[in-house]
Amino acid sequence: QVQLVESGGGLVQAGGSLRLSCAASGRTFSSYAMGWFRQAPGKEREFVAAISWSGGNTYYADSVKGRFTISRDNAKNTVYLQMNSLKPEDTAVYYCAASIYGGLGYRVLLYEYDYWGQGTQVTVSS
């Protein structure tokens, strides 16, 4: 069992930055592919970014490419999402997710993830 706890959300003006963190329990964190998803009010949860277990492979949704960066520190059991140049349309609850997928790549679909955090609210004002 893996428990994920997100932090770092908040209210920021458009153009600003936030750094989300996701702390994971368990000794096998370094073997999990990790991802970030978000869900805005009235919309479905959508993929934001993913990273392989080693951190060597990353993938981003087109809407955040060039503005967001996903990274991980396996020694700290933590994955991060650095969000720059934030826009009002980035407003959502952001979720961290872990996949027990054992390959070298990343996962991008909701059903490919096995564990989810409770989410952290990000609000970007115009």
Coordinates of C-alpha atoms in Angstrom, one line a residue:
Q1 CA 0.0 0.0 0.0
V2 CA 1.2 3.5 -0.9
Q3 CA 0.0 6.7 0.7
L4 CA 0.5 10.0 -1.2
V5 CA 0.2 13.4 0.3
E6 CA 0.2 16.5 -1.8
S7 CA 1.2 20.0 -0.6
G8 CA 2.2 23.4 -2.0
G9 CA -1.1 24.5 -3.6
G10 CA -2.5 27.9 -3.0
L11 CA -3.7 31.2 -4.6
V12 CA -1.4 32.9 -7.1
Q13 CA -1.7 35.6 -9.7
A14 CA -1.5 34.9 -13.4
G15 CA 2.2 34.7 -14.4
G16 CA 3.2 33.5 -11.0
S17 CA 4.7 30.2 -9.9
L18 CA 4.0 27.4 -7.5
R19 CA 5.8 24.2 -6.6
L20 CA 3.7 21.2 -5.7
S21 CA 5.2 18.3 -3.7
C22 CA 3.9 14.8 -3.2
A23 CA 5.3 12.8 -0.4
A24 CA 4.9 9.0 -0.6
S25 CA 5.0 6.4 2.1
G26 CA 6.6 2.9 1.5
R27 CA 10.0 1.6 0.7
T28 CA 9.3 0.9 -2.9
F29 CA 8.7 4.5 -4.1
S30 CA 11.7 4.4 -6.3
S31 CA 10.1 1.6 -8.4
Y32 CA 6.9 3.5 -9.2
A33 CA 6.2 5.6 -12.2
M34 CA 4.6 8.9 -10.9
G35 CA 2.2 11.4 -12.4
W36 CA 0.3 14.6 -11.8
F37 CA -3.3 15.1 -12.8
R38 CA -5.8 17.9 -12.3
Q39 CA -9.5 18.4 -12.1
A40 CA -11.3 21.7 -12.6
P41 CA -14.9 22.2 -11.4
G42 CA -17.3 20.6 -13.8
K43 CA -14.6 18.9 -15.8
E44 CA -13.1 15.5 -15.9
R45 CA -9.7 14.7 -14.3
E46 CA -7.0 15.2 -16.9
F47 CA -3.3 14.3 -17.3
V48 CA -0.7 16.9 -16.6
A49 CA 2.7 15.3 -16.3
A50 CA 4.4 12.0 -15.8
I51 CA 7.9 10.7 -14.8
S52 CA 9.5 7.3 -14.9
W53 CA 10.8 5.5 -11.8
S54 CA 14.3 6.7 -12.5
G55 CA 13.4 10.3 -13.5
G56 CA 15.0 9.8 -16.8
N57 CA 11.8 10.0 -18.8
T58 CA 9.1 12.7 -18.6
Y59 CA 6.0 13.6 -20.5
Y60 CA 3.7 16.6 -20.4
A61 CA 0.3 17.5 -21.6
D62 CA 0.5 20.0 -24.5
S63 CA -1.3 22.6 -22.3
V64 CA 1.5 22.7 -19.8
K65 CA 4.6 21.9 -21.9
G66 CA 7.3 24.5 -21.5
R67 CA 5.7 25.9 -18.3
F68 CA 5.6 22.9 -15.9
T69 CA 8.4 20.6 -14.9
I70 CA 8.0 17.3 -13.1
S71 CA 10.9 15.8 -11.1
R72 CA 11.5 13.4 -8.3
D73 CA 13.8 12.7 -5.4
N74 CA 13.8 9.0 -4.7
A75 CA 15.9 9.5 -1.6
K76 CA 13.1 11.7 -0.2
N77 CA 10.2 9.6 -1.6
T78 CA 8.9 12.8 -3.2
V79 CA 7.8 13.9 -6.6
Y80 CA 7.5 17.6 -7.5
L81 CA 5.6 19.7 -10.0
Q82 CA 7.2 23.1 -10.7
M83 CA 4.6 25.3 -12.3
N84 CA 5.6 28.6 -13.9
S85 CA 3.8 31.2 -16.0
L86 CA 0.5 30.1 -14.4
K87 CA -2.7 30.9 -16.2
P88 CA -6.3 31.2 -14.8
E89 CA -7.1 28.0 -16.8
D90 CA -4.6 26.1 -14.7
T91 CA -7.0 26.5 -11.7
A92 CA -7.9 23.0 -10.5
V93 CA -7.3 20.5 -7.8
Y94 CA -4.0 18.8 -8.5
Y95 CA -3.6 15.1 -7.7
C96 CA -0.4 13.0 -7.4
A97 CA -0.6 9.4 -8.5
A98 CA 1.6 6.3 -8.4
S99 CA 1.8 3.4 -10.8
I100 CA 3.3 0.0 -10.0
Y101 CA 4.2 -0.2 -13.7
G102 CA 7.7 -1.7 -13.8
G103 CA 9.0 -0.5 -17.1
L104 CA 11.4 2.2 -18.1
G105 CA 8.8 4.7 -19.3
Y106 CA 5.9 6.6 -17.8
R107 CA 2.1 6.3 -17.6
V108 CA -0.4 8.9 -18.9
L109 CA -3.9 7.3 -18.5
L110 CA -5.9 7.5 -15.3
Y111 CA -6.6 3.8 -15.2
E112 CA -2.8 3.1 -15.4
Y113 CA -2.3 4.5 -11.9
D114 CA -2.8 2.5 -8.7
Y115 CA -2.6 5.0 -5.9
W116 CA -3.9 8.6 -5.6
G117 CA -3.4 11.5 -3.2
Q118 CA -6.2 13.6 -1.8
G119 CA -5.4 16.6 -4.0
T120 CA -4.3 20.2 -3.4
Q121 CA -6.1 23.2 -4.7
V122 CA -4.4 25.6 -7.1
T123 CA -6.2 28.8 -7.9
V124 CA -4.8 31.3 -10.4
S125 CA -6.3 34.7 -10.4
S126 CA -6.4 37.0 -13.5

